[in-house]
C-alpha positions as a Markdown table, in Angstrom:
| # | Residue | x | y | z |
|---|---|---|---|---|
| 1 | Met | 3.7 | 20.2 | 0.7 |
| 2 | Arg | 2.9 | 18.0 | -2.1 |
| 3 | Thr | 1.2 | 15.4 | -2.6 |
| 4 | Val | 0.9 | 12.7 | -5.6 |
| 5 | Ile | -1.5 | 9.3 | -6.2 |
| 6 | Val | 0.1 | 7.5 | -8.6 |
| 7 | Asp | -2.3 | 7.5 | -11.8 |
| 8 | Tyr | -0.8 | 4.0 | -13.6 |
| 9 | Gly | -4.2 | 2.5 | -15.6 |
| 10 | Ser | -4.7 | 0.3 | -12.2 |
| 11 | Gly | -6.2 | 1.9 | -8.9 |
| 12 | Asn | -9.6 | 3.7 | -7.4 |
| 13 | Leu | -8.3 | 7.6 | -7.5 |
| 14 | His | -11.5 | 9.4 | -6.9 |
| 15 | Ser | -12.1 | 7.1 | -3.5 |
| 16 | Ala | -8.6 | 7.7 | -3.4 |
| 17 | Ala | -7.8 | 11.0 | -3.5 |
| 18 | Lys | -10.9 | 11.9 | -1.9 |
| 19 | Ala | -10.3 | 10.8 | 1.1 |
| 20 | Phe | -6.5 | 11.7 | 1.3 |
| 21 | Glu | -8.2 | 15.5 | 0.2 |
| 22 | Arg | -10.2 | 15.6 | 3.2 |
| 23 | Met | -7.9 | 15.2 | 5.9 |
| 24 | Ala | -4.9 | 17.4 | 3.9 |
| 25 | Gly | -3.9 | 20.1 | 6.0 |
| 26 | Pro | -3.6 | 23.8 | 4.4 |
| 27 | Ser | -0.7 | 23.3 | 3.3 |
| 28 | Asp | -0.9 | 20.3 | 2.5 |
| 29 | Arg | -1.6 | 20.0 | -1.8 |
| 30 | Ile | -2.8 | 16.1 | -3.4 |
| 31 | Ser | -3.2 | 15.4 | -6.9 |
| 32 | Val | -3.7 | 12.4 | -9.2 |
| 33 | Thr | -0.9 | 12.2 | -11.4 |
| 34 | Asp | 1.3 | 9.9 | -14.1 |
| 35 | Asp | 3.7 | 12.5 | -15.4 |
| 36 | Ile | 7.1 | 11.8 | -13.8 |
| 37 | Val | 9.0 | 15.3 | -13.2 |
| 38 | Glu | 5.1 | 16.4 | -10.7 |
| 39 | Ile | 5.8 | 12.7 | -9.7 |
| 40 | Ala | 9.2 | 13.2 | -9.6 |
| 41 | Ala | 9.5 | 16.6 | -7.7 |
| 42 | Ala | 6.5 | 15.5 | -4.8 |
| 43 | Asp | 7.0 | 15.3 | -1.0 |
| 44 | Arg | 5.0 | 12.1 | -0.4 |
| 45 | Ile | 3.6 | 9.6 | -3.1 |
| 46 | Val | 1.0 | 6.8 | -3.0 |
| 47 | Leu | 0.5 | 3.8 | -4.6 |
| 48 | Pro | -3.4 | 2.6 | -5.2 |
| 49 | Gly | -3.4 | -1.0 | -7.0 |
| 50 | Val | -6.8 | -3.0 | -8.1 |
| 51 | Gly | -6.7 | -5.7 | -9.7 |
| 52 | Ala | -4.2 | -8.2 | -10.5 |
| 53 | Tyr | 0.0 | -8.6 | -9.3 |
| 54 | Ala | 1.3 | -9.3 | -12.9 |
| 55 | Asp | -1.2 | -6.4 | -15.0 |
| 56 | Cys | -0.9 | -3.8 | -12.5 |
| 57 | Arg | 3.1 | -3.9 | -12.9 |
| 58 | Ala | 2.6 | -3.8 | -16.6 |
| 59 | Gly | 0.3 | -0.9 | -16.4 |
| 60 | Leu | 3.0 | 0.5 | -14.1 |
| 61 | Met | 6.2 | -0.3 | -16.3 |
| 62 | Lys | 4.2 | 0.5 | -19.6 |
| 63 | Val | 4.9 | 4.4 | -17.9 |
| 64 | Glu | 7.7 | 5.4 | -19.2 |
| 65 | Gly | 10.5 | 6.6 | -16.7 |
| 66 | Leu | 7.6 | 5.8 | -14.2 |
| 67 | Tyr | 9.9 | 3.0 | -11.8 |
| 68 | Glu | 12.8 | 5.1 | -12.3 |
| 69 | Thr | 11.4 | 8.0 | -10.8 |
| 70 | Leu | 9.7 | 5.6 | -8.1 |
| 71 | Gln | 13.1 | 3.9 | -7.1 |
| 72 | Asp | 15.1 | 8.0 | -7.0 |
| 73 | Ala | 11.8 | 9.8 | -5.3 |
| 74 | Val | 11.5 | 7.0 | -2.2 |
| 75 | Ile | 14.4 | 5.3 | -2.6 |
| 76 | Asp | 17.7 | 7.3 | -3.6 |
| 77 | Lys | 15.9 | 10.6 | -1.5 |
| 78 | Gly | 13.9 | 9.1 | 1.3 |
| 79 | Arg | 10.1 | 10.2 | 0.0 |
| 80 | Pro | 7.4 | 9.0 | 2.5 |
| 81 | Phe | 5.7 | 6.7 | 0.3 |
| 82 | Leu | 2.5 | 4.7 | 1.0 |
| 83 | Gly | 1.4 | 1.3 | -1.5 |
| 84 | Ile | -2.1 | 0.3 | -1.0 |
| 85 | Cys | -3.6 | -2.8 | -1.8 |
| 86 | Val | -1.5 | -4.6 | -4.5 |
| 87 | Gly | 0.1 | -0.9 | -4.8 |
| 88 | Met | 1.9 | -2.0 | -1.8 |
| 89 | Gln | 1.6 | -5.7 | -3.4 |
| 90 | Leu | 3.9 | -4.6 | -6.0 |
| 91 | Met | 7.0 | -3.1 | -2.7 |
| 92 | Ala | 7.8 | -6.8 | -2.4 |
| 93 | Thr | 10.7 | -8.6 | -4.2 |
| 94 | Leu | 7.8 | -10.6 | -6.1 |
| 95 | Gly | 4.2 | -12.2 | -7.2 |
| 96 | Glu | 2.9 | -15.6 | -8.1 |
| 97 | Glu | -0.3 | -14.3 | -9.8 |
| 98 | His | -0.2 | -15.7 | -12.7 |
| 99 | Gly | 3.4 | -16.9 | -12.5 |
| 100 | Glu | 6.5 | -15.3 | -10.8 |
| 101 | Thr | 6.5 | -11.5 | -11.1 |
| 102 | Pro | 9.4 | -9.4 | -10.6 |
| 103 | Gly | 8.7 | -6.7 | -7.7 |
| 104 | Phe | 10.4 | -3.7 | -6.8 |
| 105 | Asp | 12.1 | -5.8 | -3.9 |
| 106 | Trp | 12.2 | -2.6 | -1.1 |
| 107 | Ile | 9.8 | -5.0 | 1.4 |
| 108 | Gln | 11.8 | -8.5 | 0.9 |
| 109 | Gly | 8.8 | -11.2 | 0.3 |
| 110 | Arg | 6.6 | -12.8 | -1.3 |
| 111 | Val | 2.9 | -12.6 | -2.8 |
| 112 | Thr | 1.8 | -15.5 | -2.4 |
| 113 | Ala | -2.5 | -16.8 | -3.3 |
| 114 | Ile | -4.5 | -16.5 | 0.1 |
| 115 | Arg | -5.5 | -21.1 | 1.2 |
| 116 | Pro | -7.3 | -20.3 | 4.3 |
| 117 | Asn | -7.7 | -23.6 | 6.4 |
| 118 | Asp | -10.8 | -23.2 | 7.0 |
| 119 | Pro | -13.2 | -24.3 | 3.8 |
| 120 | Ala | -16.1 | -22.4 | 5.3 |
| 121 | Leu | -14.7 | -18.5 | 4.3 |
| 122 | Lys | -14.2 | -17.3 | 1.2 |
| 123 | Val | -11.2 | -16.1 | -1.1 |
| 124 | Pro | -11.2 | -13.1 | -2.4 |
| 125 | His | -11.0 | -12.2 | 1.6 |
| 126 | Met | -13.6 | -8.9 | 0.7 |
| 127 | Gly | -15.6 | -7.1 | 3.1 |
| 128 | Trp | -14.6 | -5.6 | 6.8 |
| 129 | Asn | -12.2 | -7.6 | 9.1 |
| 130 | Asp | -9.8 | -6.5 | 12.2 |
| 131 | Leu | -6.6 | -4.9 | 12.5 |
| 132 | Thr | -4.0 | -6.1 | 14.3 |
| 133 | Arg | -1.4 | -4.1 | 14.9 |
| 134 | Val | 2.8 | -6.0 | 15.8 |
| 135 | Ala | 5.0 | -3.6 | 15.4 |
| 136 | Asp | 4.4 | 0.6 | 16.9 |
| 137 | His | 4.6 | 2.8 | 13.9 |
| 138 | Pro | 3.8 | 6.2 | 13.6 |
| 139 | Val | 0.7 | 5.9 | 10.6 |
| 140 | Phe | -0.6 | 4.1 | 13.6 |
| 141 | Asp | -0.7 | 6.8 | 15.6 |
| 142 | Gly | -5.1 | 6.1 | 17.9 |
| 143 | Ile | -5.8 | 3.4 | 15.5 |
| 144 | Gly | -7.1 | 1.4 | 18.0 |
| 145 | Pro | -6.4 | -2.2 | 18.8 |
| 146 | Gly | -10.3 | -2.9 | 18.1 |
| 147 | Ala | -10.4 | -1.0 | 14.4 |
| 148 | Tyr | -11.5 | -2.7 | 11.9 |
| 149 | Cys | -10.4 | -2.1 | 8.7 |
| 150 | Tyr | -12.1 | -2.7 | 4.5 |
| 151 | Tyr | -10.6 | -5.5 | 2.5 |
| 152 | Val | -10.0 | -7.1 | -0.7 |
| 153 | His | -7.3 | -9.7 | -1.9 |
| 154 | Ser | -7.1 | -12.6 | -2.9 |
| 155 | Tyr | -3.5 | -12.9 | -2.2 |
| 156 | His | -0.8 | -11.7 | 0.1 |
| 157 | Leu | 2.1 | -10.3 | 1.0 |
| 158 | Lys | 4.5 | -13.5 | 3.2 |
| 159 | Thr | 7.4 | -10.6 | 4.5 |
| 160 | Asp | 11.0 | -12.6 | 4.9 |
| 161 | Arg | 12.1 | -9.9 | 7.5 |
| 162 | Pro | 9.9 | -10.2 | 10.9 |
| 163 | Asp | 10.5 | -6.8 | 11.6 |
| 164 | Gln | 8.9 | -5.5 | 8.0 |
| 165 | Cys | 5.5 | -6.5 | 9.3 |
| 166 | Leu | 4.1 | -3.7 | 10.7 |
| 167 | Ala | 0.2 | -5.8 | 11.4 |
| 168 | Gln | -2.0 | -8.3 | 10.5 |
| 169 | Val | -5.7 | -9.9 | 9.7 |
| 170 | Asp | -6.5 | -13.3 | 10.3 |
| 171 | Tyr | -8.7 | -15.2 | 8.3 |
| 172 | Gly | -7.7 | -18.6 | 8.1 |
| 173 | Glu | -4.2 | -18.2 | 8.7 |
| 174 | Ala | -3.0 | -15.2 | 9.3 |
| 175 | Leu | -2.5 | -12.1 | 6.4 |
| 176 | Thr | -0.2 | -9.5 | 6.2 |
| 177 | Ala | -2.0 | -6.9 | 6.5 |
| 178 | Ala | 0.9 | -3.3 | 6.2 |
| 179 | Val | 3.9 | -3.6 | 6.0 |
| 180 | Gly | 7.0 | -1.0 | 6.3 |
| 181 | Arg | 10.5 | 0.1 | 6.6 |
| 182 | Asp | 12.4 | 3.6 | 6.9 |
| 183 | Asn | 10.4 | 5.8 | 4.6 |
| 184 | Met | 7.5 | 3.4 | 3.1 |
| 185 | Val | 4.6 | 2.2 | 4.3 |
| 186 | Gly | 1.7 | 0.1 | 2.8 |
| 187 | Thr | -1.8 | -1.2 | 3.8 |
| 188 | Gln | -3.1 | -4.1 | 2.1 |
| 189 | Phe | -6.8 | -2.9 | 2.8 |
| 190 | His | -7.5 | 0.0 | 1.6 |
| 191 | Pro | -7.6 | 3.1 | 3.8 |
| 192 | Glu | -9.8 | 5.1 | 2.0 |
| 193 | Lys | -12.7 | 3.5 | 2.5 |
| 194 | Ser | -12.0 | 2.2 | 5.8 |
| 195 | Gln | -13.8 | 5.1 | 7.9 |
| 196 | Ala | -12.5 | 6.4 | 10.6 |
| 197 | Ala | -9.3 | 4.2 | 11.1 |
| 198 | Gly | -8.4 | 4.4 | 7.2 |
| 199 | Leu | -8.9 | 8.3 | 7.7 |
| 200 | Arg | -6.6 | 8.4 | 10.6 |
| 201 | Leu | -4.3 | 6.6 | 9.0 |
| 202 | Ile | -4.0 | 9.2 | 6.2 |
| 203 | Ser | -3.4 | 11.7 | 8.0 |
| 204 | Asn | -0.6 | 10.0 | 9.9 |
| 205 | Phe | 1.0 | 9.7 | 7.3 |
| 206 | Leu | 0.2 | 12.8 | 5.8 |
| 207 | Ser | 1.9 | 14.2 | 9.1 |
| 208 | Trp | 4.6 | 11.4 | 9.1 |
| 209 | Lys | 8.2 | 12.7 | 9.0 |
| 210 | Pro | 10.3 | 10.0 | 9.0 |
């Protein structure tokens, strides 16, 4: 089974690749690439992302054919997909960071600024925080209710449909921590930096058969 981590100039690709390689089974092959032929042939696709929403989308669109390849592989062919951090946010209808920027519209909702109701809470939301599951999903199998994960973000995805929110995190308000539907999931936290919980999620994703 071939898992591709998409390289479009955004994301901590080294640490992500190391985490996936660590959890890969004997038949799993992990690669990091921007080659749309390799991405189209992959059995699973991972889209990382770090930085501003608009910048990440612009970087992705600069890779000729990448957006169309993702649409075909994920939407038309139903390949398992994992978006991480801004890679998850790009799944939304649009982002509001630095003006309104359209997303993939795979998950209906907007990526909007974090506005905690406690002035002592600083933005960006950075560091370890809880993970509260609000829906069952195979990628969370074996991850207990006391799990903590690593977050770095100033914006979060507000879903229009509650059934597409899989988990939340409390930071002065309930922020979306994970989304999903059909063959796709996304995490606002970084599983590659989230130790046991993150590695378990990666392992579950590599064996997930939606």
